[in-house]
mmCIF file of C-alpha atoms in Angstrom:
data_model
loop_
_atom_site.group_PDB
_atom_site.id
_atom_site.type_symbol
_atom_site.label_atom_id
_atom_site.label_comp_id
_atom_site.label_asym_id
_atom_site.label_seq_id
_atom_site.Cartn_x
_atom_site.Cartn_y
_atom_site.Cartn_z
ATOM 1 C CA UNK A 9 -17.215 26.386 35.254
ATOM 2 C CA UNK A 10 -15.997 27.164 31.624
ATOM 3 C CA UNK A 11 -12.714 28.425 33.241
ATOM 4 C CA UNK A 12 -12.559 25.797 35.899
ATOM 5 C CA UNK A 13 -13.113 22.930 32.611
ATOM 6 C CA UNK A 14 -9.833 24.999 30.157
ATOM 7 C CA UNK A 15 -7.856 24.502 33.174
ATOM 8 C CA UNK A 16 -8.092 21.120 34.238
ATOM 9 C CA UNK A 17 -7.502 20.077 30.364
ATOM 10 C CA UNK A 18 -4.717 22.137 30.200
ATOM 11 C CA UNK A 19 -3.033 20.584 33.540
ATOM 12 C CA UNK A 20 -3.713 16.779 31.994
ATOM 13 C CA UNK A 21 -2.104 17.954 28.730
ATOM 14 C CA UNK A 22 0.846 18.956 31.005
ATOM 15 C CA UNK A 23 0.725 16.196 32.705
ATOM 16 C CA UNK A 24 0.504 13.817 29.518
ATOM 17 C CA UNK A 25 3.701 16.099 27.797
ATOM 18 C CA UNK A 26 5.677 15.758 31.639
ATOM 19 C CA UNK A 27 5.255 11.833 30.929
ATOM 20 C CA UNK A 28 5.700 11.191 27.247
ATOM 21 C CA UNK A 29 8.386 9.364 26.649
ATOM 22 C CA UNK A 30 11.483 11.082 24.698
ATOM 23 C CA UNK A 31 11.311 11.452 21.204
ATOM 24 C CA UNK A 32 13.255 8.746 19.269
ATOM 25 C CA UNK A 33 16.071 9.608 16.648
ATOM 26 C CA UNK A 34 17.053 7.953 13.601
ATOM 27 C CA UNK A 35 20.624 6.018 13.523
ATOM 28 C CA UNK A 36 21.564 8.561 10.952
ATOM 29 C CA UNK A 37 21.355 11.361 13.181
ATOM 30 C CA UNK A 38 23.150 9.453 15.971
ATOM 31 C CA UNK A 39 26.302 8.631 13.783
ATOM 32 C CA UNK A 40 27.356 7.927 11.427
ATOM 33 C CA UNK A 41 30.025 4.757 9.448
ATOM 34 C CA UNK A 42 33.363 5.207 9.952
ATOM 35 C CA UNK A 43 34.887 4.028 6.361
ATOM 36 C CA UNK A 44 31.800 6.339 4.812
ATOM 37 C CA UNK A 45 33.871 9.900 4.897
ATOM 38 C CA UNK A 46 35.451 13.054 3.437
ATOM 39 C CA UNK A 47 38.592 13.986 3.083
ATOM 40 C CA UNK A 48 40.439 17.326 3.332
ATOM 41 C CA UNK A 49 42.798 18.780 0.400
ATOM 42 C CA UNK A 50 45.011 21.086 0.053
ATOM 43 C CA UNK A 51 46.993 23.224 -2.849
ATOM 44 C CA UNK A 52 48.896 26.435 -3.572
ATOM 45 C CA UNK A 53 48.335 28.663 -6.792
ATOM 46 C CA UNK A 54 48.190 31.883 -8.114
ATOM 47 C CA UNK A 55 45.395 34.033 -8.878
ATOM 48 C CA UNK A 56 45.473 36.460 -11.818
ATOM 49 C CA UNK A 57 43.703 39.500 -13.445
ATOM 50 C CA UNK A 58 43.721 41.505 -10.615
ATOM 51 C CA UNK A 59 42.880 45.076 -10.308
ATOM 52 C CA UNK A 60 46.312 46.191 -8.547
ATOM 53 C CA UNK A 61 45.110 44.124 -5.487
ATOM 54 C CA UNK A 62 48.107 41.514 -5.871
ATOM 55 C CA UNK A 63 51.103 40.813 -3.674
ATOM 56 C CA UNK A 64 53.150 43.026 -5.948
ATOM 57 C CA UNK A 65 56.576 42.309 -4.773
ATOM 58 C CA UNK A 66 55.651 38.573 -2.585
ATOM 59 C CA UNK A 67 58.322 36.123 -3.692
ATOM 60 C CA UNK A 68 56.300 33.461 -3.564
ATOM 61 C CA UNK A 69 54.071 34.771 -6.216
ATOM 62 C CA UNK A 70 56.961 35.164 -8.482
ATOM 63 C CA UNK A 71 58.370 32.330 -7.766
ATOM 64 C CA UNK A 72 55.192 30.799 -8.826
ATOM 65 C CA UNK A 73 54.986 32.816 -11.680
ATOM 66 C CA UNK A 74 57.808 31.441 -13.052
ATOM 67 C CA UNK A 75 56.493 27.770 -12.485
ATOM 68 C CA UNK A 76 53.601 28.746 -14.879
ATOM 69 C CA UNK A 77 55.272 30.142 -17.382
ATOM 70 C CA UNK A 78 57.711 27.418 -17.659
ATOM 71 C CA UNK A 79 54.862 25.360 -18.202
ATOM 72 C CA UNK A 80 53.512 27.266 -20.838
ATOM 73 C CA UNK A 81 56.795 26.688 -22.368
ATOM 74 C CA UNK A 82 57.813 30.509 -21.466
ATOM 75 C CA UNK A 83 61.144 31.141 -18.969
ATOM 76 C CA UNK A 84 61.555 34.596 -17.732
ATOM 77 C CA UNK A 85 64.872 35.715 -17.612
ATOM 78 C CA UNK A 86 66.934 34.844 -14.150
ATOM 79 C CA UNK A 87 67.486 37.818 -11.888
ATOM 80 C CA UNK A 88 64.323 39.037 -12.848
ATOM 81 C CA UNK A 89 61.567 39.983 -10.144
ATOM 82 C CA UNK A 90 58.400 40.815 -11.361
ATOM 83 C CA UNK A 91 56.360 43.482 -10.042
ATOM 84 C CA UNK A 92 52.787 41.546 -10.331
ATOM 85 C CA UNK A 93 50.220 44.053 -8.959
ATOM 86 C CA UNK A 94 47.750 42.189 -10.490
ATOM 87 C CA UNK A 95 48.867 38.595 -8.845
ATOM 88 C CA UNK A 96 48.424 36.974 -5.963
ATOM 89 C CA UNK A 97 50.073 33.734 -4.429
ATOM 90 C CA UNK A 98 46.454 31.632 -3.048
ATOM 91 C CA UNK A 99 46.203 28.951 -1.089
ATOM 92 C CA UNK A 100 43.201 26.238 -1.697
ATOM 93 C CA UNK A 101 41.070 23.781 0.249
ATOM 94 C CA UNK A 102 38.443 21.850 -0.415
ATOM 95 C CA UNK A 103 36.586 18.415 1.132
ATOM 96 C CA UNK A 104 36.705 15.508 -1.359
ATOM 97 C CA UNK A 105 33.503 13.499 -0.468
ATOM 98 C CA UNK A 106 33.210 10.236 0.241
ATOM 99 C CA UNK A 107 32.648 8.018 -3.042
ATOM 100 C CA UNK A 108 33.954 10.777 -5.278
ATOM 101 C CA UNK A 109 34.599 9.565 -8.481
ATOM 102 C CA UNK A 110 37.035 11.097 -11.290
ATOM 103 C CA UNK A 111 35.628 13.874 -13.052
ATOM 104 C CA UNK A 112 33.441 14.765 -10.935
ATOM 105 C CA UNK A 113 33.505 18.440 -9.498
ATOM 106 C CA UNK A 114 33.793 19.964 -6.189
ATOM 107 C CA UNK A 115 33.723 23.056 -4.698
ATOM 108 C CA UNK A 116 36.750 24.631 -3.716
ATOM 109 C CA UNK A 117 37.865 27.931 -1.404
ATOM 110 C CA UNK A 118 40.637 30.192 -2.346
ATOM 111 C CA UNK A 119 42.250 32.446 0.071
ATOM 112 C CA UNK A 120 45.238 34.679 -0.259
ATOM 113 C CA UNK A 121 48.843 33.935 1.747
ATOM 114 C CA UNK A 122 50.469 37.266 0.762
ATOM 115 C CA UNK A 123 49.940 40.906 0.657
ATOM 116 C CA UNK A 124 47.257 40.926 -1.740
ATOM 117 C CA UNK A 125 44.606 43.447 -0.208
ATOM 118 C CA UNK A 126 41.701 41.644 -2.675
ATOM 119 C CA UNK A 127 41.023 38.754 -4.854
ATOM 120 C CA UNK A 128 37.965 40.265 -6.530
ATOM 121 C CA UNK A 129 37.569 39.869 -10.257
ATOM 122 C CA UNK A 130 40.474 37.103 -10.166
ATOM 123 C CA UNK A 131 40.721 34.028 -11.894
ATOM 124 C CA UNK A 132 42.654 30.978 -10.289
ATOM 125 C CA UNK A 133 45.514 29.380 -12.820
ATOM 126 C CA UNK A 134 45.110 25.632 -12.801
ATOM 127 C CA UNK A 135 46.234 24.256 -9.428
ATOM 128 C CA UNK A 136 46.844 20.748 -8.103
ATOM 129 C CA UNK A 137 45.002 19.275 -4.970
ATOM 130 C CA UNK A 138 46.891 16.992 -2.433
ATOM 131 C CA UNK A 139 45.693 14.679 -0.204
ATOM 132 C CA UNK A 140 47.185 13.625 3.092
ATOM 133 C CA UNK A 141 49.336 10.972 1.523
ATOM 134 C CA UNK A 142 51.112 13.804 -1.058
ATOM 135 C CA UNK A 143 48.887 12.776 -3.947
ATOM 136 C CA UNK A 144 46.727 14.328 -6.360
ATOM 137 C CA UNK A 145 43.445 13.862 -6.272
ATOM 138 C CA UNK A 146 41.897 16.986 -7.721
ATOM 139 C CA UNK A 147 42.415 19.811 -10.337
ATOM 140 C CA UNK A 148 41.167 23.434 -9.325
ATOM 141 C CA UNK A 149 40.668 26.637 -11.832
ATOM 142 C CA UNK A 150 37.777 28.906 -12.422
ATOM 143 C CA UNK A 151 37.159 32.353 -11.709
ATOM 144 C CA UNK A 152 36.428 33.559 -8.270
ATOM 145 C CA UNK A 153 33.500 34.365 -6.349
ATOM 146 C CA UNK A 154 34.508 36.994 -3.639
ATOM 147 C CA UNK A 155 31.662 38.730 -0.899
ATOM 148 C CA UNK A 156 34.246 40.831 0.659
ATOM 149 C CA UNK A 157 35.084 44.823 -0.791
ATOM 150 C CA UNK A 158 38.558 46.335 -0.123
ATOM 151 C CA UNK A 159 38.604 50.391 -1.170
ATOM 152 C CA UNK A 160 41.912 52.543 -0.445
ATOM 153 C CA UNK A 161 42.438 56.213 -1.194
ATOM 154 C CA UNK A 162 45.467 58.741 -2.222
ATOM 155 C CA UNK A 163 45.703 59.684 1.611
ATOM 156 C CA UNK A 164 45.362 56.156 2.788
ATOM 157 C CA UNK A 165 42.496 56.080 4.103
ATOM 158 C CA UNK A 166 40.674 52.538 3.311
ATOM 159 C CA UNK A 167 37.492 50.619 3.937
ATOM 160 C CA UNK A 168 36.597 47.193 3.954
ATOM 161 C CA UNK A 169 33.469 45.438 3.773
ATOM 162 C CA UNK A 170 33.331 41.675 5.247
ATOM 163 C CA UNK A 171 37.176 39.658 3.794
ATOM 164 C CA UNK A 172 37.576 40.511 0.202
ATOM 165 C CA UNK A 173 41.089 38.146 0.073
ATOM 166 C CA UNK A 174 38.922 34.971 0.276
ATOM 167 C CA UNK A 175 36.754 33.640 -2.602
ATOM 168 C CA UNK A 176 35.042 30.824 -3.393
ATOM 169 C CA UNK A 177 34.860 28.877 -6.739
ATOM 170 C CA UNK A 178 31.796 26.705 -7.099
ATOM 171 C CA UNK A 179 32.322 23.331 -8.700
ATOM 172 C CA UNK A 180 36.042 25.025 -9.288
ATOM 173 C CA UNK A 181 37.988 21.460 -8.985
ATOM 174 C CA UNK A 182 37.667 18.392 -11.049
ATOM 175 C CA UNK A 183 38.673 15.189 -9.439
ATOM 176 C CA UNK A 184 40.722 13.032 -10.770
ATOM 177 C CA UNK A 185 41.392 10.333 -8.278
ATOM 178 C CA UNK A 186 38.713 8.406 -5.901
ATOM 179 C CA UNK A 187 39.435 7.460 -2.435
ATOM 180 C CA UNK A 188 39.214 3.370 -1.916
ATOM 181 C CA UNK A 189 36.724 3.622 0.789
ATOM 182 C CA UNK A 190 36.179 -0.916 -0.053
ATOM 183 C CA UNK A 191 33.017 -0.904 2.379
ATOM 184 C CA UNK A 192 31.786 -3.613 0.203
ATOM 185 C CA UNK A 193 34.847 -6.269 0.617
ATOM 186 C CA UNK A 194 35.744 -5.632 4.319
ATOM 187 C CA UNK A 195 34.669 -8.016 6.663
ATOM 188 C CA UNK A 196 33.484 -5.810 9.600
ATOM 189 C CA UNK A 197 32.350 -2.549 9.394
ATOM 190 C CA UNK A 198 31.891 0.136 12.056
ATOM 191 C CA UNK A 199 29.875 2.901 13.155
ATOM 192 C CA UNK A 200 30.466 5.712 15.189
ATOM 193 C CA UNK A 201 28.049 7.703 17.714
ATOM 194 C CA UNK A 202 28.404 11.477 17.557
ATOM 195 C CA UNK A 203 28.853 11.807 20.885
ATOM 196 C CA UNK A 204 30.403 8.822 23.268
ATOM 197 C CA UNK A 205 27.711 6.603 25.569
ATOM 198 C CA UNK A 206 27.007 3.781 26.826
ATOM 199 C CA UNK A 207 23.552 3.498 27.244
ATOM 200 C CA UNK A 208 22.934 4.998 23.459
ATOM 201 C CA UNK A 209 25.593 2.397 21.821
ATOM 202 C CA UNK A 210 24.060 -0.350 23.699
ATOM 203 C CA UNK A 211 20.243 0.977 22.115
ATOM 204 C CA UNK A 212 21.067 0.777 18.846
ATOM 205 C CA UNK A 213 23.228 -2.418 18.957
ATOM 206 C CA UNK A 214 19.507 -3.542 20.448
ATOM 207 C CA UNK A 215 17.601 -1.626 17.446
ATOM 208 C CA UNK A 216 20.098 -3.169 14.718
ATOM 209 C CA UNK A 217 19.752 -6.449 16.153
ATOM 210 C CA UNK A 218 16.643 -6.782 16.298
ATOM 211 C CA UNK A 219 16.093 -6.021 12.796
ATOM 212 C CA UNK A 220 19.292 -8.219 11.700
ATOM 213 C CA UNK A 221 20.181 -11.051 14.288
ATOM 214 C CA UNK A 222 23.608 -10.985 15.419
ATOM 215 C CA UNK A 223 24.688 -8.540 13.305
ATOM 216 C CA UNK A 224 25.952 -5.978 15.661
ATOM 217 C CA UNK A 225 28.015 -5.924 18.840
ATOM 218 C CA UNK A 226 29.637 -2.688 20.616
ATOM 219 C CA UNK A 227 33.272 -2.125 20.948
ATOM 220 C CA UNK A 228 33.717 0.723 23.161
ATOM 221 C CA UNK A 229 31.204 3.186 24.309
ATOM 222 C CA UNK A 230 30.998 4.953 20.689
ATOM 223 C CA UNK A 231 31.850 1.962 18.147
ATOM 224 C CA UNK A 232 29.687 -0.959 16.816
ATOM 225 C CA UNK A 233 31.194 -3.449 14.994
ATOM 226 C CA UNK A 234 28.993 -4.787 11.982
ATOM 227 C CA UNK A 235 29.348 -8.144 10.190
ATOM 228 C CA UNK A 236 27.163 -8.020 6.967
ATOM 229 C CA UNK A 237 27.168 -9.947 4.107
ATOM 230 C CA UNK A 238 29.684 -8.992 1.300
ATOM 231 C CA UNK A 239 28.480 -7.453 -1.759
ATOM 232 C CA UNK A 240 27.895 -3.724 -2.432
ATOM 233 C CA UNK A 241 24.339 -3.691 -3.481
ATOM 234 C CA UNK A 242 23.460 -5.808 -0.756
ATOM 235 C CA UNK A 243 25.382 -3.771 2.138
ATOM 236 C CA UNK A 244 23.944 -0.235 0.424
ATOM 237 C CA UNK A 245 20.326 -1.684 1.293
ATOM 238 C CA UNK A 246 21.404 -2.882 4.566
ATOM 239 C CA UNK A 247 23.230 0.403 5.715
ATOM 240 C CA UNK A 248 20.204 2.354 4.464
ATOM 241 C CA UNK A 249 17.895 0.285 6.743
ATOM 242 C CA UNK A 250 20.222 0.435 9.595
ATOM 243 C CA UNK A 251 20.323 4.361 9.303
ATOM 244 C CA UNK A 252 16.507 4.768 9.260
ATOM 245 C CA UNK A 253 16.127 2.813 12.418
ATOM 246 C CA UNK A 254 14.893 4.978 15.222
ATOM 247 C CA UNK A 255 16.414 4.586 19.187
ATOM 248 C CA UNK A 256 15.833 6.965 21.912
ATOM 249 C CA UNK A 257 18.777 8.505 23.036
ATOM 250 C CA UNK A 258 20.224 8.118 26.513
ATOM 251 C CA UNK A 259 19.126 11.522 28.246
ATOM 252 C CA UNK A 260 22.081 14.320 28.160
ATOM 253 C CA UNK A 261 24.512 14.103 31.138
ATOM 254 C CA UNK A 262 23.843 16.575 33.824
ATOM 255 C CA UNK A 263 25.772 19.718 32.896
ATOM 256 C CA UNK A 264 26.406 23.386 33.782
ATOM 257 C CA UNK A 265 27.904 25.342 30.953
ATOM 258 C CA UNK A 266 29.370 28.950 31.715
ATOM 259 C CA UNK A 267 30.359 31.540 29.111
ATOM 260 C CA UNK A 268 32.585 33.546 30.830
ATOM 261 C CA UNK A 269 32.896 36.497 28.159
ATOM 262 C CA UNK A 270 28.883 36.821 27.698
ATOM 263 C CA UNK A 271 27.275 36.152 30.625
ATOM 264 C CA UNK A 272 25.495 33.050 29.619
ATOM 265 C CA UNK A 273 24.766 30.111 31.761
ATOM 266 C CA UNK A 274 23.077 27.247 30.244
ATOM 267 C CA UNK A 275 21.760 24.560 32.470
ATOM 268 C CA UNK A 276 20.915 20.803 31.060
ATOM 269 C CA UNK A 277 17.751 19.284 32.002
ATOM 270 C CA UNK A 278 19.213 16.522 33.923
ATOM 271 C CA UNK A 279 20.658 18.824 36.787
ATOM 272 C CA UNK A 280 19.414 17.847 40.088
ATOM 273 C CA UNK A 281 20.125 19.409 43.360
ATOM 274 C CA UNK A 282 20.191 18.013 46.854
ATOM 275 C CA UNK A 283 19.077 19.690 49.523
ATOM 276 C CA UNK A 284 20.133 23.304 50.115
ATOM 277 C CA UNK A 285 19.669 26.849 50.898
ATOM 278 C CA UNK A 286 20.534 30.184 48.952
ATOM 279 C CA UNK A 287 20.242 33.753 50.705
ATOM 280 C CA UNK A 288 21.230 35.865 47.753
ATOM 281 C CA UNK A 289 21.390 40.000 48.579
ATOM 282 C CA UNK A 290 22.929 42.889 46.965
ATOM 283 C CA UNK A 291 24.736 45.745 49.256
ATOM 284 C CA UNK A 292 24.511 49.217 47.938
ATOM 285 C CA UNK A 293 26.822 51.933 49.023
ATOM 286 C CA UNK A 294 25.641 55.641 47.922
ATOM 287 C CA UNK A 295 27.741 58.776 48.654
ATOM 288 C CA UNK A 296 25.547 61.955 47.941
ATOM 289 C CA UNK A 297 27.766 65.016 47.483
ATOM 290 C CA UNK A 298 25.408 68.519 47.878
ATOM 291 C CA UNK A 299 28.199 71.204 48.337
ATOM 292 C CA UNK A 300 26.943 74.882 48.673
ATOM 293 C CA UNK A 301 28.346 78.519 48.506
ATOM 294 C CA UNK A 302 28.588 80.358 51.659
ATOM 295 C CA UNK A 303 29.070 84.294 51.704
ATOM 296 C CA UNK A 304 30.771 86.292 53.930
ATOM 297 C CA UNK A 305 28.694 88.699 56.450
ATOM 298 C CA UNK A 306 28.428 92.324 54.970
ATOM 299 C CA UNK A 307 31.215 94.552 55.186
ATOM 300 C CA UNK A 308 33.060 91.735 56.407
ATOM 301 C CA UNK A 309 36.488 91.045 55.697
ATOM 302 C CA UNK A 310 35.812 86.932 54.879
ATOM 303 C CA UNK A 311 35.990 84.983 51.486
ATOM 304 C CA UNK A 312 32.956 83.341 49.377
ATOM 305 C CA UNK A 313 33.525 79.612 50.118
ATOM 306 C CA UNK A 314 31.909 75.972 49.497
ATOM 307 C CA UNK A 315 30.545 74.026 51.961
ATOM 308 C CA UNK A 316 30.917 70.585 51.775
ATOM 309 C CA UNK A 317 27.683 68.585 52.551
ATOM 310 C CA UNK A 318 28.353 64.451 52.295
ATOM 311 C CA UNK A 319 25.428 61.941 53.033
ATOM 312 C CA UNK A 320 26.215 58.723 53.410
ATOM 313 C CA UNK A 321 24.065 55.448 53.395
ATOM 314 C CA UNK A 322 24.271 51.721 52.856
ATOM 315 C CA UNK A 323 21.325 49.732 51.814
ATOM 316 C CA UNK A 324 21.061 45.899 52.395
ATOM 317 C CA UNK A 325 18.424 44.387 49.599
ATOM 318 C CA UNK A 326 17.382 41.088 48.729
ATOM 319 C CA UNK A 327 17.637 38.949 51.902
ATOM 320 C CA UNK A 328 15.346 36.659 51.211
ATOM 321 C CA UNK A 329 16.348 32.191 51.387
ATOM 322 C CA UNK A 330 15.019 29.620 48.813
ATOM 323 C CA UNK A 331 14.733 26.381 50.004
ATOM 324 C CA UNK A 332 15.666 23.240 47.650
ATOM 325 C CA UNK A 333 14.006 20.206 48.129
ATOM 326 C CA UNK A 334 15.840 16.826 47.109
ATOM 327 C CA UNK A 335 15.969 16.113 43.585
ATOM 328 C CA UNK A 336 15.223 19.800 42.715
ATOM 329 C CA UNK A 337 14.389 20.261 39.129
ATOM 330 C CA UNK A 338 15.997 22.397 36.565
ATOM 331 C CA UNK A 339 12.177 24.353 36.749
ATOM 332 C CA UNK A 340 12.569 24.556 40.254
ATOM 333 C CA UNK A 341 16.096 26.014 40.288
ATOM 334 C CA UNK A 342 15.391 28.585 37.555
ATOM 335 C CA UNK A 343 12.118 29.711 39.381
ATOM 336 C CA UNK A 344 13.699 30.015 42.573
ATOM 337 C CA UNK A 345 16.937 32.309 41.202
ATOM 338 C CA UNK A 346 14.574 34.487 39.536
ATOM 339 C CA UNK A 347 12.764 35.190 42.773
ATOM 340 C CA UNK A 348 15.782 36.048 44.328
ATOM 341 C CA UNK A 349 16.633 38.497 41.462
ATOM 342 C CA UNK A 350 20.146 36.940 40.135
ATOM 343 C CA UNK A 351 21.564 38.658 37.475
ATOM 344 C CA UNK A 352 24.107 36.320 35.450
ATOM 345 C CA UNK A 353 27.087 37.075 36.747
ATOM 346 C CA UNK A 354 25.366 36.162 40.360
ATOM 347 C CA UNK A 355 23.978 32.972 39.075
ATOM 348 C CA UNK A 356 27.456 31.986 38.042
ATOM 349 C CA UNK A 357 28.366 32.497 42.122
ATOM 350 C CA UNK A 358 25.098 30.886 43.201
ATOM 351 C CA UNK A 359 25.895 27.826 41.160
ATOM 352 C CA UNK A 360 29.751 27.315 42.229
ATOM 353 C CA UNK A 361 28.941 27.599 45.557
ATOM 354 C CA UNK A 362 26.321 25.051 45.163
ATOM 355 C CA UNK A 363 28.830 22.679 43.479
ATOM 356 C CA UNK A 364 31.582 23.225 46.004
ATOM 357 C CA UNK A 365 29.008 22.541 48.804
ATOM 358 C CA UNK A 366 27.989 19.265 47.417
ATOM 359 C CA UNK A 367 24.627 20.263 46.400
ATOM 360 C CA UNK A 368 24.718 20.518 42.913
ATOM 361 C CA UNK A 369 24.641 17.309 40.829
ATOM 362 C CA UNK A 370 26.066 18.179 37.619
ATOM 363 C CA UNK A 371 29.497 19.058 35.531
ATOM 364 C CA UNK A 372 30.734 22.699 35.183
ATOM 365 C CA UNK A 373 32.055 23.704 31.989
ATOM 366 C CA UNK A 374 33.387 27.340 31.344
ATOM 367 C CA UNK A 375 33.891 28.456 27.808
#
């Protein structure tokens, strides 16, 4: 009775999880404003203090040499190529976030163009950061953080652990230029979903509006259009109570995804099937070779040879049919391809043919 009593609770606790409804999300995690963004930037430069691990003879580096030393109000002679073993022409990205204000700092990654075979122990001359439109918006120097480890010996032989010629310089930029994001003075702002739908956009237009009449309406399938009131204190406290709104999600689209290089098949929970049935089997060949020595009679005038003995036999296995009902489940499908013992690369098979026979109710993606 004990036994009887654990299972029945544990089949209405299914039961209760089977109809729960989904889980809501907050409008943060759904998307996010599309004013309220980084933006990407870009510089060249030249790391120095190098152990030997420079470009040595890289134009570009000298050429860039010669740009800093002319700054430093030093000109090296024309015709004259440095050998600078321990240089190295970089190049330098970083994100500049959204609301960045002048000096603050960023962080910023520094990785080599040339034939530098490490940028440990380097330090990064001061570098300017461009933006899309050409300008500067940030300054970057500092001394590098590298993970990577580059060791060559006399005979060539080398060995490197993870990249040493890219490095990292935390806080190694200083901005000096903000991007005018003005989500205080525009008149409508808009917010993005993630990921484009219908059924989700329409949700939180509902969710928003109920909390501020009127103030949302949808666009397209992944843009709301906001009207709030002007004022940047008073929009901060309104986008901060829009983003902690919660909506449940329309469910995923039904979808198959294939990794052809691994093996692995991923199925969404919103593939059904209609009605079909699989026979899955496996056909195995095996050739058994037993070749033995045969002597001649005594006193004979014959040759030892080797008899050939071949045994040959085909096996049929699996055989067996499962039997989807309409509306399968993704439970249902996965419990019946493991009785008929797919491996991947079968399952793959299985699940084409079921979407070129009309059975399968979903979108195949191979990656």
């Amino acid at each position: 009775m004990r036994s009887l009593r654990h299972l029945l609770l544990a089949a209405a606790a299914a039961c209760a999880a089977l109809t729960s409804p989904a889980a809501a999300e907050r409008v943060r995690d759904l998307g996010t404003f599309q004013s309220v963004r980084g933006n990407q930037l870009t510089g060249y430069g030249v790391v120095v203090g190098l152990d030997g691990t420079g470009d040595d003879n890289f134009i570009y580096t000298a050429e860039a040499m010669r740009g800093v030393t002319n700054r430093l109000g030093f000109q090296l002679p024309p015709g004259v190529n440095p050998a600078l073993r321990n240089a190295a022409a970089v190049m330098i990205t970083a994100d500049l976030p959204a609301f960045a204000k002048p000096g603050q700092r960023i962080d910023i990654t520094v990785s080599a163009i040339g034939r530098a075979r490490s940028l440990r122990g380097g330090a990064l001359i001061m570098s300017p950061l461009y933006g899309a439109d050409g300008q500067i918006y940030a300054m970057a120097q500092g001394s590098l953080a590298v993970g990577g480890l580059g060791v060559t010996g006399r005979d060539g032989s080398s060995l490197t652990v993870n990249v040493p010629t890219v490095g990292r310089i935390p806080e190694g930029a200083t901005v000096e230029r903000g991007v005018a994001i003005g989500f205080e003075t525009q008149p409508v702002l808009r917010w993005n979903l993630f990921q484009a739908d219908f059924l989700t956009i329409s949700r939180v237009r509902d969710a928003i509006n109920s909390q501020l009449p009127g103030a949302a309406s949808v666009e397209d399938g992944a843009t709301l259009a906001l009207t709030l009131p002007a004022g940047a204190d008073l929009r901060a406290g309104l986008m901060a109570e829009i983003e902690m709104l919660d909506v449940n999600p329309a469910e995923a689209a039904a979808r198959v995804v294939i990794n052809s290089r691994t093996g692995t098949v991923v199925i969404s929970s919103a593939v059904r099937l209609a009605p079909a049935a699989i026979s899955h089997g496996s056909l195995v060949v095996r050739v058994e070779e037993s070749p033995s020595v045969v002597q001649p009679e005594p006193f004979g005038n014959g040759r030892t040879a080797v008899q050939q003995d071949s045994a040959v036999s085909i096996e049929e296995g699996g055989g067996r049919v499962a039997l989807f009902e309409p509306g399968a489940s993704l439970a249902e499908v996965v419990d019946a391809l493991n009785m008929l013992g797919t491996t991947p690369s079968d399952l793959v098979a299985i699940l084409e043919a079921l979407k070129q026979a009309g059975s399968l109710k979903a979108e195949m993606l191979v990656i």
